[in-house]
mmCIF file of C-alpha atoms and ligand atoms in Angstrom:
data_model
loop_
_atom_site.group_PDB
_atom_site.id
_atom_site.type_symbol
_atom_site.label_atom_id
_atom_site.label_comp_id
_atom_site.label_asym_id
_atom_site.label_seq_id
_atom_site.Cartn_x
_atom_site.Cartn_y
_atom_site.Cartn_z
ATOM 1 C CA MET A 21 -27.729 -39.432 56.312
ATOM 2 C CA PRO A 22 -24.577 -37.662 54.318
ATOM 3 C CA PHE A 23 -21.133 -41.105 55.042
ATOM 4 C CA PHE A 24 -18.811 -38.072 57.046
ATOM 5 C CA THR A 25 -20.079 -34.180 59.158
ATOM 6 C CA GLN A 26 -18.580 -33.075 61.321
ATOM 7 C CA SER A 27 -21.177 -29.501 61.110
ATOM 8 C CA ALA A 28 -23.694 -30.143 64.048
ATOM 9 C CA THR A 29 -19.222 -30.953 66.249
ATOM 10 C CA PHE A 30 -18.440 -27.280 64.476
ATOM 11 C CA SER A 31 -21.331 -25.255 65.782
ATOM 12 C CA ASP A 32 -21.028 -26.780 68.972
ATOM 13 C CA LEU A 33 -17.081 -26.024 69.864
ATOM 14 C CA TRP A 34 -17.381 -22.422 67.565
ATOM 15 C CA PRO A 35 -17.445 -20.141 70.183
ATOM 16 C CA THR A 36 -13.546 -22.265 71.692
ATOM 17 C CA THR A 37 -12.546 -22.441 68.151
ATOM 18 C CA ARG A 38 -13.217 -18.509 67.155
ATOM 19 C CA GLY A 39 -10.478 -18.034 70.743
ATOM 20 C CA HIS A 40 -7.791 -19.588 69.333
ATOM 21 C CA ILE A 41 -8.729 -18.271 65.953
ATOM 22 C CA VAL A 42 -8.496 -14.682 67.152
ATOM 23 C CA ASP A 43 -5.410 -15.652 68.934
ATOM 24 C CA VAL A 44 -3.848 -16.295 65.619
ATOM 25 C CA ILE A 45 -5.116 -13.396 63.641
ATOM 26 C CA GLU A 46 -3.731 -11.838 66.397
ATOM 27 C CA ASN A 47 -0.420 -12.878 66.700
ATOM 28 C CA GLY A 48 0.160 -11.772 63.431
ATOM 29 C CA LYS A 49 1.502 -15.144 62.045
ATOM 30 C CA TYR A 50 -0.289 -17.605 60.152
ATOM 31 C CA SER A 51 1.833 -20.866 59.285
ATOM 32 C CA HIS A 52 3.980 -22.926 61.310
ATOM 33 C CA GLY A 53 4.014 -20.247 64.908
ATOM 34 C CA ARG A 54 2.718 -19.838 67.831
ATOM 35 C CA LYS A 55 -0.629 -22.264 67.396
ATOM 36 C CA VAL A 56 1.313 -24.682 66.127
ATOM 37 C CA LEU A 57 3.982 -24.307 68.686
ATOM 38 C CA GLU A 58 1.110 -24.903 71.059
ATOM 39 C CA LEU A 59 -0.612 -27.123 68.820
ATOM 40 C CA GLU A 60 2.542 -29.705 69.733
ATOM 41 C CA SER A 61 3.015 -29.739 73.270
ATOM 42 C CA ALA A 62 -0.734 -30.408 73.580
ATOM 43 C CA LEU A 63 0.073 -33.032 71.205
ATOM 44 C CA ALA A 64 2.395 -34.499 73.177
ATOM 45 C CA ALA A 65 0.490 -34.242 75.916
ATOM 46 C CA TYR A 66 -2.394 -36.915 75.306
ATOM 47 C CA THR A 67 -0.130 -38.570 73.206
ATOM 48 C CA GLY A 68 3.090 -39.479 75.784
ATOM 49 C CA ALA A 69 5.364 -38.696 73.061
ATOM 50 C CA ALA A 70 8.812 -37.309 73.548
ATOM 51 C CA HIS A 71 8.375 -35.100 70.488
ATOM 52 C CA VAL A 72 5.397 -33.673 68.264
ATOM 53 C CA VAL A 73 6.521 -32.218 64.843
ATOM 54 C CA GLY A 74 3.181 -30.646 63.579
ATOM 55 C CA VAL A 75 3.383 -30.684 59.044
ATOM 56 C CA ASN A 76 1.352 -30.148 56.047
ATOM 57 C CA SER A 77 -0.766 -33.830 56.330
ATOM 58 C CA GLY A 78 -0.103 -37.265 57.139
ATOM 59 C CA THR A 79 1.626 -37.964 53.426
ATOM 60 C CA ASP A 80 4.208 -36.336 54.287
ATOM 61 C CA ALA A 81 4.532 -37.171 57.857
ATOM 62 C CA LEU A 82 6.006 -40.372 56.581
ATOM 63 C CA VAL A 83 8.213 -39.069 53.970
ATOM 64 C CA LEU A 84 9.799 -36.841 56.239
ATOM 65 C CA LEU A 85 9.976 -39.344 59.403
ATOM 66 C CA LEU A 86 11.116 -42.001 56.529
ATOM 67 C CA ARG A 87 13.539 -39.295 55.820
ATOM 68 C CA ALA A 88 14.930 -38.891 59.126
ATOM 69 C CA CYS A 89 15.133 -41.936 60.684
ATOM 70 C CA GLY A 90 17.798 -42.578 58.112
ATOM 71 C CA LEU A 91 16.437 -44.376 54.529
ATOM 72 C CA ALA A 92 18.640 -44.511 52.255
ATOM 73 C CA PRO A 93 18.380 -44.569 48.397
ATOM 74 C CA GLY A 94 17.683 -47.910 47.366
ATOM 75 C CA ASP A 95 16.935 -48.989 50.972
ATOM 76 C CA GLU A 96 13.521 -51.428 51.011
ATOM 77 C CA VAL A 97 10.191 -50.538 53.484
ATOM 78 C CA VAL A 98 8.378 -53.713 54.020
ATOM 79 C CA VAL A 99 4.588 -52.052 53.615
ATOM 80 C CA PRO A 100 0.205 -54.191 53.847
ATOM 81 C CA ALA A 101 -0.863 -54.579 50.077
ATOM 82 C CA PHE A 102 -4.132 -52.986 51.834
ATOM 83 C CA SER A 103 -4.538 -49.564 52.707
ATOM 84 C CA PHE A 104 -4.727 -45.974 51.748
ATOM 85 C CA ILE A 105 -2.410 -45.801 48.986
ATOM 86 C CA ALA A 106 0.990 -43.001 51.507
ATOM 87 C CA SER A 107 1.159 -45.862 53.358
ATOM 88 C CA ALA A 108 3.630 -46.946 50.414
ATOM 89 C CA SER A 109 3.648 -44.481 48.340
ATOM 90 C CA SER A 110 5.420 -42.016 50.345
ATOM 91 C CA VAL A 111 8.312 -44.452 50.326
ATOM 92 C CA VAL A 112 9.114 -43.249 46.849
ATOM 93 C CA PRO A 113 9.942 -39.651 47.341
ATOM 94 C CA ALA A 114 11.772 -39.912 50.337
ATOM 95 C CA GLY A 115 14.479 -42.393 48.171
ATOM 96 C CA GLY A 116 12.836 -45.928 48.912
ATOM 97 C CA ARG A 117 11.574 -48.430 47.307
ATOM 98 C CA PRO A 118 7.978 -50.263 48.612
ATOM 99 C CA VAL A 119 7.951 -53.923 49.128
ATOM 100 C CA PHE A 120 4.431 -55.389 49.708
ATOM 101 C CA ALA A 121 3.105 -57.992 51.866
ATOM 102 C CA ASP A 122 -0.538 -59.712 52.785
ATOM 103 C CA ILE A 123 -2.491 -58.768 55.863
ATOM 104 C CA GLU A 124 -3.744 -60.756 58.584
ATOM 105 C CA PRO A 125 -7.356 -61.696 57.617
ATOM 106 C CA ASP A 126 -8.903 -59.901 60.192
ATOM 107 C CA GLY A 127 -8.157 -56.784 62.026
ATOM 108 C CA TYR A 128 -6.579 -55.964 58.899
ATOM 109 C CA GLY A 129 -2.753 -55.202 59.565
ATOM 110 C CA LEU A 130 0.377 -56.358 58.602
ATOM 111 C CA ASP A 131 1.194 -59.934 58.883
ATOM 112 C CA PRO A 132 4.173 -60.214 60.879
ATOM 113 C CA ASP A 133 4.823 -63.537 59.261
ATOM 114 C CA ALA A 134 4.207 -62.551 55.491
ATOM 115 C CA VAL A 135 6.875 -59.355 56.212
ATOM 116 C CA ALA A 136 9.434 -62.111 57.369
ATOM 117 C CA ALA A 137 8.999 -63.571 53.638
ATOM 118 C CA VAL A 138 8.829 -61.531 51.609
ATOM 119 C CA ALA A 139 12.397 -59.376 53.406
ATOM 120 C CA GLY A 140 15.997 -59.289 51.469
ATOM 121 C CA PRO A 141 18.980 -58.250 52.258
ATOM 122 C CA ARG A 142 18.354 -54.821 50.869
ATOM 123 C CA THR A 143 15.297 -54.181 53.812
ATOM 124 C CA ARG A 144 15.617 -51.713 55.807
ATOM 125 C CA PHE A 145 12.505 -50.924 57.439
ATOM 126 C CA VAL A 146 8.999 -52.882 57.814
ATOM 127 C CA MET A 147 5.906 -49.938 58.283
ATOM 128 C CA PRO A 148 2.311 -51.818 59.390
ATOM 129 C CA ALA A 149 -0.589 -49.379 58.819
ATOM 130 C CA HIS A 150 -3.133 -49.411 61.585
ATOM 131 C CA LEU A 151 -6.714 -49.638 59.866
ATOM 132 C CA PHE A 152 -10.173 -48.091 60.760
ATOM 133 C CA HIS A 153 -10.439 -49.682 64.561
ATOM 134 C CA GLN A 154 -7.043 -50.870 66.621
ATOM 135 C CA PRO A 155 -3.379 -51.498 65.558
ATOM 136 C CA ALA A 156 -1.999 -54.228 64.032
ATOM 137 C CA ASP A 157 -0.329 -56.846 65.515
ATOM 138 C CA LEU A 158 2.752 -55.157 66.480
ATOM 139 C CA THR A 159 4.224 -57.526 69.329
ATOM 140 C CA GLY A 160 4.530 -60.303 66.479
ATOM 141 C CA LEU A 161 5.545 -57.041 64.102
ATOM 142 C CA LEU A 162 8.371 -56.027 67.195
ATOM 143 C CA ALA A 163 9.241 -59.081 67.215
ATOM 144 C CA VAL A 164 9.894 -59.689 63.281
ATOM 145 C CA ALA A 165 11.571 -56.347 62.814
ATOM 146 C CA ARG A 166 14.478 -57.497 66.479
ATOM 147 C CA ARG A 167 15.653 -59.907 64.563
ATOM 148 C CA LEU A 168 15.810 -59.155 61.105
ATOM 149 C CA GLY A 169 17.557 -56.009 61.611
ATOM 150 C CA LEU A 170 14.204 -53.421 60.576
ATOM 151 C CA THR A 171 13.284 -50.580 61.490
ATOM 152 C CA LEU A 172 9.561 -49.731 62.232
ATOM 153 C CA VAL A 173 8.236 -46.874 61.796
ATOM 154 C CA GLU A 174 3.901 -47.090 61.535
ATOM 155 C CA ASP A 175 1.813 -45.331 58.825
ATOM 156 C CA SER A 176 -0.675 -44.712 62.749
ATOM 157 C CA ALA A 177 -2.415 -41.769 60.801
ATOM 158 C CA GLU A 178 -5.708 -42.592 60.866
ATOM 159 C CA ALA A 179 -5.120 -44.258 64.727
ATOM 160 C CA ILE A 180 -5.685 -41.293 67.555
ATOM 161 C CA GLY A 181 -6.298 -42.330 70.775
ATOM 162 C CA MET A 182 -4.987 -46.330 69.692
ATOM 163 C CA ARG A 183 -2.925 -47.870 72.133
ATOM 164 C CA HIS A 184 -0.232 -51.066 72.558
ATOM 165 C CA ASP A 185 0.091 -52.035 76.050
ATOM 166 C CA GLY A 186 -0.427 -48.276 76.516
ATOM 167 C CA VAL A 187 2.053 -46.987 74.346
ATOM 168 C CA HIS A 188 0.317 -44.636 71.537
ATOM 169 C CA ALA A 189 0.480 -45.854 68.187
ATOM 170 C CA GLY A 190 3.151 -43.988 66.325
ATOM 171 C CA LEU A 191 5.067 -44.437 69.580
ATOM 172 C CA LEU A 192 6.356 -47.978 69.576
ATOM 173 C CA GLY A 193 9.400 -47.893 67.121
ATOM 174 C CA ALA A 194 11.345 -45.163 65.334
ATOM 175 C CA GLY A 195 8.521 -42.968 65.281
ATOM 176 C CA GLY A 196 4.809 -42.085 63.498
ATOM 177 C CA VAL A 197 1.879 -40.111 62.754
ATOM 178 C CA LEU A 198 -1.165 -38.560 61.964
ATOM 179 C CA SER A 199 -3.670 -37.811 59.688
ATOM 180 C CA PHE A 200 -5.726 -34.421 60.057
ATOM 181 C CA PHE A 201 -7.523 -35.192 57.690
ATOM 182 C CA PRO A 202 -10.835 -33.667 58.130
ATOM 183 C CA THR A 203 -12.446 -37.429 57.489
ATOM 184 C CA LYS A 204 -10.547 -39.093 60.877
ATOM 185 C CA THR A 205 -11.073 -39.062 63.736
ATOM 186 C CA LEU A 206 -9.248 -36.676 65.189
ATOM 187 C CA GLY A 207 -9.964 -33.895 61.980
ATOM 188 C CA ALA A 208 -8.819 -30.000 60.940
ATOM 189 C CA LEU A 209 -10.886 -27.915 58.434
ATOM 190 C CA GLY A 210 -8.153 -28.742 56.225
ATOM 191 C CA ASP A 211 -4.863 -30.920 56.043
ATOM 192 C CA ALA A 212 -2.585 -30.496 58.234
ATOM 193 C CA GLY A 213 -0.594 -33.855 60.184
ATOM 194 C CA ALA A 214 2.124 -34.325 62.590
ATOM 195 C CA VAL A 215 5.195 -36.607 62.947
ATOM 196 C CA ILE A 216 5.619 -37.999 67.090
ATOM 197 C CA THR A 217 8.527 -40.029 68.358
ATOM 198 C CA ASN A 218 10.176 -40.504 70.975
ATOM 199 C CA ASP A 219 14.080 -39.946 69.637
ATOM 200 C CA PRO A 220 14.873 -36.392 69.660
ATOM 201 C CA GLU A 221 16.778 -36.366 66.228
ATOM 202 C CA VAL A 222 14.383 -37.821 64.438
ATOM 203 C CA ALA A 223 12.370 -34.798 65.176
ATOM 204 C CA GLU A 224 15.651 -32.372 65.084
ATOM 205 C CA THR A 225 15.604 -34.113 61.595
ATOM 206 C CA VAL A 226 11.431 -33.924 60.550
ATOM 207 C CA SER A 227 11.908 -29.706 62.034
ATOM 208 C CA ALA A 228 14.176 -29.008 59.593
ATOM 209 C CA LEU A 229 13.102 -30.766 56.656
ATOM 210 C CA ARG A 230 9.515 -29.366 56.915
ATOM 211 C CA HIS A 231 11.276 -25.679 56.952
ATOM 212 C CA HIS A 232 13.433 -25.592 54.228
ATOM 213 C CA GLY A 233 15.897 -27.813 55.842
ATOM 214 C CA ARG A 234 16.131 -24.819 58.502
ATOM 215 C CA PHE A 235 16.787 -25.654 61.361
ATOM 216 C CA GLY A 236 15.741 -22.918 64.851
ATOM 217 C CA PRO A 237 13.127 -21.881 67.051
ATOM 218 C CA THR A 238 10.058 -22.117 65.162
ATOM 219 C CA ILE A 239 8.324 -19.162 65.169
ATOM 220 C CA ASP A 240 11.394 -16.590 65.143
ATOM 221 C CA ASN A 241 12.619 -17.864 62.141
ATOM 222 C CA PHE A 242 11.454 -16.061 58.855
ATOM 223 C CA PRO A 243 12.402 -17.142 55.741
ATOM 224 C CA GLY A 244 15.346 -14.919 54.527
ATOM 225 C CA ILE A 245 17.165 -14.456 57.957
ATOM 226 C CA ALA A 246 17.544 -18.774 58.732
ATOM 227 C CA THR A 247 20.329 -20.610 57.604
ATOM 228 C CA THR A 248 20.163 -24.269 56.475
ATOM 229 C CA THR A 249 21.434 -27.232 58.067
ATOM 230 C CA GLY A 250 23.037 -29.012 54.949
ATOM 231 C CA LEU A 251 19.384 -31.328 54.627
ATOM 232 C CA VAL A 252 17.601 -30.040 51.317
ATOM 233 C CA GLY A 253 14.161 -29.941 52.998
ATOM 234 C CA VAL A 254 10.756 -28.939 51.667
ATOM 235 C CA ASN A 255 7.914 -27.371 52.625
ATOM 236 C CA SER A 256 5.772 -28.555 54.712
ATOM 237 C CA LYS A 257 4.577 -26.443 57.652
ATOM 238 C CA MET A 258 1.584 -26.403 59.209
ATOM 239 C CA ASP A 259 -0.938 -23.453 59.168
ATOM 240 C CA ASP A 260 -2.046 -21.750 61.588
ATOM 241 C CA VAL A 261 -5.731 -21.747 61.302
ATOM 242 C CA GLN A 262 -5.736 -26.259 61.472
ATOM 243 C CA ALA A 263 -3.536 -25.877 64.759
ATOM 244 C CA ALA A 264 -6.550 -23.096 65.992
ATOM 245 C CA VAL A 265 -9.432 -25.882 64.811
ATOM 246 C CA LEU A 266 -7.190 -28.702 66.316
ATOM 247 C CA LEU A 267 -6.996 -27.311 69.967
ATOM 248 C CA ALA A 268 -10.717 -26.557 70.340
ATOM 249 C CA LYS A 269 -11.611 -30.730 68.839
ATOM 250 C CA LEU A 270 -8.499 -31.570 71.076
ATOM 251 C CA GLY A 271 -10.141 -30.973 73.823
ATOM 252 C CA ARG A 272 -13.649 -33.513 72.895
ATOM 253 C CA LEU A 273 -11.927 -35.491 71.809
ATOM 254 C CA ASP A 274 -12.031 -38.751 73.849
ATOM 255 C CA ALA A 275 -16.106 -37.535 74.206
ATOM 256 C CA ASP A 276 -15.868 -38.360 70.865
ATOM 257 C CA ILE A 277 -13.862 -41.417 71.339
ATOM 258 C CA ARG A 278 -16.448 -42.875 73.511
ATOM 259 C CA ARG A 279 -19.034 -41.950 71.239
ATOM 260 C CA ARG A 280 -18.021 -43.763 68.065
ATOM 261 C CA ALA A 281 -17.306 -46.704 70.294
ATOM 262 C CA GLU A 282 -20.903 -45.941 71.495
ATOM 263 C CA LEU A 283 -22.526 -45.652 67.536
ATOM 264 C CA ALA A 284 -20.071 -49.279 67.359
ATOM 265 C CA ASP A 285 -21.899 -50.964 69.798
ATOM 266 C CA ARG A 286 -25.428 -50.204 68.171
ATOM 267 C CA TYR A 287 -24.197 -51.234 65.157
ATOM 268 C CA ALA A 288 -22.916 -54.492 66.161
ATOM 269 C CA ARG A 289 -25.912 -55.324 68.374
ATOM 270 C CA GLY A 290 -28.223 -53.857 65.130
ATOM 271 C CA LEU A 291 -26.349 -56.181 61.701
ATOM 272 C CA THR A 292 -25.426 -59.664 64.158
ATOM 273 C CA GLY A 293 -27.572 -62.670 62.432
ATOM 274 C CA VAL A 294 -28.293 -60.504 59.756
ATOM 275 C CA PRO A 295 -27.639 -62.468 56.720
ATOM 276 C CA GLY A 296 -24.790 -61.606 53.782
ATOM 277 C CA VAL A 297 -23.437 -59.612 57.252
ATOM 278 C CA ARG A 298 -19.899 -61.890 56.489
ATOM 279 C CA LYS A 299 -17.793 -60.177 59.167
ATOM 280 C CA LEU A 300 -18.099 -56.563 61.946
ATOM 281 C CA PRO A 301 -15.374 -54.959 63.270
ATOM 282 C CA SER A 302 -13.993 -55.709 66.819
ATOM 283 C CA VAL A 303 -10.235 -55.884 68.441
ATOM 284 C CA LEU A 304 -8.692 -58.875 68.126
ATOM 285 C CA PRO A 305 -7.248 -60.976 71.317
ATOM 286 C CA ARG A 306 -3.170 -60.069 71.482
ATOM 287 C CA ARG A 307 -0.300 -61.024 73.927
ATOM 288 C CA ALA A 308 -0.724 -57.044 74.630
ATOM 289 C CA SER A 309 -3.908 -55.159 75.783
ATOM 290 C CA VAL A 310 -4.853 -53.337 73.314
ATOM 291 C CA ARG A 311 -7.216 -50.514 73.240
ATOM 292 C CA GLY A 312 -9.133 -49.515 69.133
ATOM 293 C CA VAL A 313 -10.472 -46.867 68.736
ATOM 294 C CA PHE A 314 -13.522 -46.398 66.233
ATOM 295 C CA TYR A 315 -12.181 -43.781 62.704
ATOM 296 C CA VAL A 316 -14.275 -45.572 60.594
ATOM 297 C CA TYR A 317 -17.205 -49.205 60.655
ATOM 298 C CA VAL A 318 -16.010 -50.944 58.178
ATOM 299 C CA ILE A 319 -17.980 -54.396 58.006
ATOM 300 C CA GLU A 320 -17.888 -57.225 54.989
ATOM 301 C CA VAL A 321 -20.785 -57.988 52.616
ATOM 302 C CA ASP A 322 -21.664 -60.229 49.882
ATOM 303 C CA ARG A 323 -22.238 -57.972 47.119
ATOM 304 C CA ARG A 324 -20.950 -55.210 48.434
ATOM 305 C CA ASP A 325 -21.629 -53.042 45.506
ATOM 306 C CA GLU A 326 -25.214 -54.227 45.400
ATOM 307 C CA LEU A 327 -25.454 -53.137 49.366
ATOM 308 C CA ALA A 328 -23.920 -49.182 48.247
ATOM 309 C CA ALA A 329 -25.933 -48.650 45.547
ATOM 310 C CA HIS A 330 -29.031 -49.575 48.213
ATOM 311 C CA LEU A 331 -28.132 -47.901 51.088
ATOM 312 C CA ALA A 332 -27.241 -45.031 48.570
ATOM 313 C CA ALA A 333 -30.622 -45.361 46.910
ATOM 314 C CA HIS A 334 -32.550 -44.711 50.629
ATOM 315 C CA GLY A 335 -29.975 -42.099 51.412
ATOM 316 C CA VAL A 336 -26.984 -43.238 53.307
ATOM 317 C CA GLY A 337 -23.740 -41.994 51.999
ATOM 318 C CA THR A 338 -20.719 -45.545 52.030
ATOM 319 C CA GLU A 339 -16.841 -45.799 51.623
ATOM 320 C CA THR A 340 -15.110 -47.871 49.890
ATOM 321 C CA TYR A 341 -11.854 -48.346 52.177
ATOM 322 C CA TYR A 342 -9.919 -49.577 50.003
ATOM 323 C CA PRO A 343 -11.138 -50.923 46.561
ATOM 324 C CA VAL A 344 -7.985 -51.633 45.188
ATOM 325 C CA PRO A 345 -4.717 -53.624 47.090
ATOM 326 C CA LEU A 346 -1.611 -51.553 46.387
ATOM 327 C CA HIS A 347 -0.310 -54.013 44.763
ATOM 328 C CA LEU A 348 -2.472 -53.831 41.922
ATOM 329 C CA GLN A 349 -2.567 -50.004 41.895
ATOM 330 C CA PRO A 350 -1.295 -49.078 38.280
ATOM 331 C CA CYS A 351 1.951 -46.873 39.878
ATOM 332 C CA PHE A 352 3.022 -49.892 41.389
ATOM 333 C CA ALA A 353 3.114 -51.299 38.254
ATOM 334 C CA ASP A 354 6.130 -51.822 37.700
ATOM 335 C CA LEU A 355 6.808 -54.222 40.773
ATOM 336 C CA GLY A 356 5.613 -56.711 39.188
ATOM 337 C CA HIS A 357 2.560 -58.402 40.403
ATOM 338 C CA ARG A 358 -0.439 -60.136 39.484
ATOM 339 C CA PRO A 359 -3.757 -60.235 41.495
ATOM 340 C CA GLY A 360 -3.410 -63.482 43.950
ATOM 341 C CA ASP A 361 -0.244 -62.545 45.100
ATOM 342 C CA PHE A 362 -1.460 -60.939 47.846
ATOM 343 C CA PRO A 363 -5.488 -62.898 48.669
ATOM 344 C CA ASN A 364 -6.111 -61.509 52.305
ATOM 345 C CA ALA A 365 -5.511 -57.344 50.827
ATOM 346 C CA GLU A 366 -7.273 -58.652 47.638
ATOM 347 C CA ALA A 367 -10.384 -60.372 49.812
ATOM 348 C CA ALA A 368 -10.800 -57.125 51.883
ATOM 349 C CA CYS A 369 -10.573 -54.438 48.210
ATOM 350 C CA ARG A 370 -14.204 -56.718 48.240
ATOM 351 C CA ARG A 371 -16.256 -57.161 50.900
ATOM 352 C CA THR A 372 -15.201 -53.849 52.751
ATOM 353 C CA LEU A 373 -17.855 -51.107 53.467
ATOM 354 C CA ALA A 374 -17.394 -48.451 55.898
ATOM 355 C CA LEU A 375 -20.329 -47.310 57.295
ATOM 356 C CA PRO A 376 -21.371 -43.098 58.737
ATOM 357 C CA LEU A 377 -19.463 -43.114 61.719
ATOM 358 C CA TYR A 378 -18.860 -40.408 63.724
ATOM 359 C CA PRO A 379 -19.537 -37.963 66.746
ATOM 360 C CA ASP A 380 -22.464 -35.946 65.081
ATOM 361 C CA LEU A 381 -24.326 -39.688 64.068
ATOM 362 C CA ALA A 382 -27.264 -40.259 66.272
ATOM 363 C CA VAL A 383 -28.497 -43.527 67.751
ATOM 364 C CA ASP A 384 -31.882 -43.488 65.959
ATOM 365 C CA ASP A 385 -29.259 -43.094 62.126
ATOM 366 C CA VAL A 386 -27.201 -46.332 62.982
ATOM 367 C CA ASP A 387 -30.765 -47.692 63.669
ATOM 368 C CA ARG A 388 -32.045 -46.834 60.433
ATOM 369 C CA VAL A 389 -29.313 -47.819 58.335
ATOM 370 C CA CYS A 390 -29.155 -50.900 60.134
ATOM 371 C CA ASP A 391 -32.736 -51.849 58.404
ATOM 372 C CA VAL A 392 -31.374 -50.508 55.124
ATOM 373 C CA ILE A 393 -28.814 -53.144 55.087
ATOM 374 C CA ARG A 394 -31.341 -55.814 56.957
ATOM 375 C CA SER A 395 -34.024 -55.124 54.089
ATOM 376 C CA PHE A 396 -31.593 -56.002 51.555
ATOM 377 C CA GLN A 397 -30.208 -58.991 52.290
ATOM 378 C CA THR A 398 -33.735 -60.162 53.036
ATOM 379 C CA GLY A 399 -35.183 -58.638 49.824
ATOM 380 C CA GLY A 400 -37.427 -56.319 51.446
ATOM 381 C CA HIS A 401 -37.965 -52.974 51.476
ATOM 382 C CA ALA A 402 -37.113 -50.296 53.932
HETATM 383 C C1 PLP B 27 -5.333 -40.238 55.891
HETATM 384 C C2 PLP B 27 -4.152 -41.071 55.859
HETATM 385 C C3 PLP B 27 -2.430 -41.308 55.123
HETATM 386 C C4 PLP B 27 -2.216 -39.580 54.789
HETATM 387 O O1 PLP B 27 -3.347 -38.484 55.734
HETATM 388 P P1 PLP B 27 -3.017 -36.759 55.004
HETATM 389 O O2 PLP B 27 -3.227 -36.467 56.035
HETATM 390 O O3 PLP B 27 -4.709 -37.439 53.847
HETATM 391 O O4 PLP B 27 -1.863 -37.663 53.536
HETATM 392 C C5 PLP B 27 -1.572 -41.822 55.458
HETATM 393 N N1 PLP B 27 -1.910 -43.475 56.400
HETATM 394 C C6 PLP B 27 -3.155 -43.677 56.079
HETATM 395 C C7 PLP B 27 -3.532 -44.913 56.993
HETATM 396 C C8 PLP B 27 -4.392 -42.697 55.881
HETATM 397 O O5 PLP B 27 -5.952 -43.530 56.655
#
């Protein structure tokens, strides 16, 4: 079975998707048009955000969010040493400097004490990433941000549906992002993303930046007639066909999230107590009520690469999120980090393995993956 597919989901959804795509064709505006506005409102209703601004990708959303939050050249942003590359690389085109801090060994979120340890006089932002199945320790991170006078922005690219004390991930501080990359919990058929925020000024600035620095109503703002605002923007408009696909999928997002939770339960039952499986994902007890969402199912194992090869030999696709910690990525070599600087991040890179988890998957598929893992750990054959 593949690590990811959404072909069954899309055949179920095709009539609804097709209706939205026909709307786009008939509207005659294929980028930054009415479907994007419709999606933005639907996402505002879903997340509870006062403002949702659709852009080209989750990565662009991070860059534009940081710029809109007033990041000045040379400002430092504390980011986790373990995440997707964009959690750190997005700081650079926004004009800032990423400063790495270690994660918690469980849950994989930025460790609030580690943030306090690396923050200095030029540090202005802290940007945790909410990875895999639960938000980072937002109670602790909000406290450290308040104490040090830092602005909290959230890399909530993976976190649609996750909540902290009832508040959707991305809305605890100045703002957050969503990624609609195809494998994400709400995935499109190509790239798309959004900024979510309760701050009207942040939303207005992101709206201008995504469209060459132009203000004004989205749908009537054809290039050539609009004036710019004084901001130097970029082209990060959202594509209406992706908005159409996402509107169709949003209708079943909660059902998809429940399905993901069922499959995760099934994995937990199949893998508990299997020798060599060190850790199964679970939502950690926090000083807040936390709603997790299984975006991926990440376990920690001994001999990770051998297990991945064994699974591949039995036709099971897996992924490694993330193989290299961010502080040791060649593009950040000038920061001068060495192996050993962030032991929790480095251990996670050595041991984590993501198993297939998506609504198209059957319970029997999960059982088969568990059997193959058991056969590897006991040296037998599946
Ligand atoms: C997917 C992801 C991003 C980037 O989103 P794109 O839409 O792929 O640009 C950023 N941060 C994290 C943690 C992600 O998982």
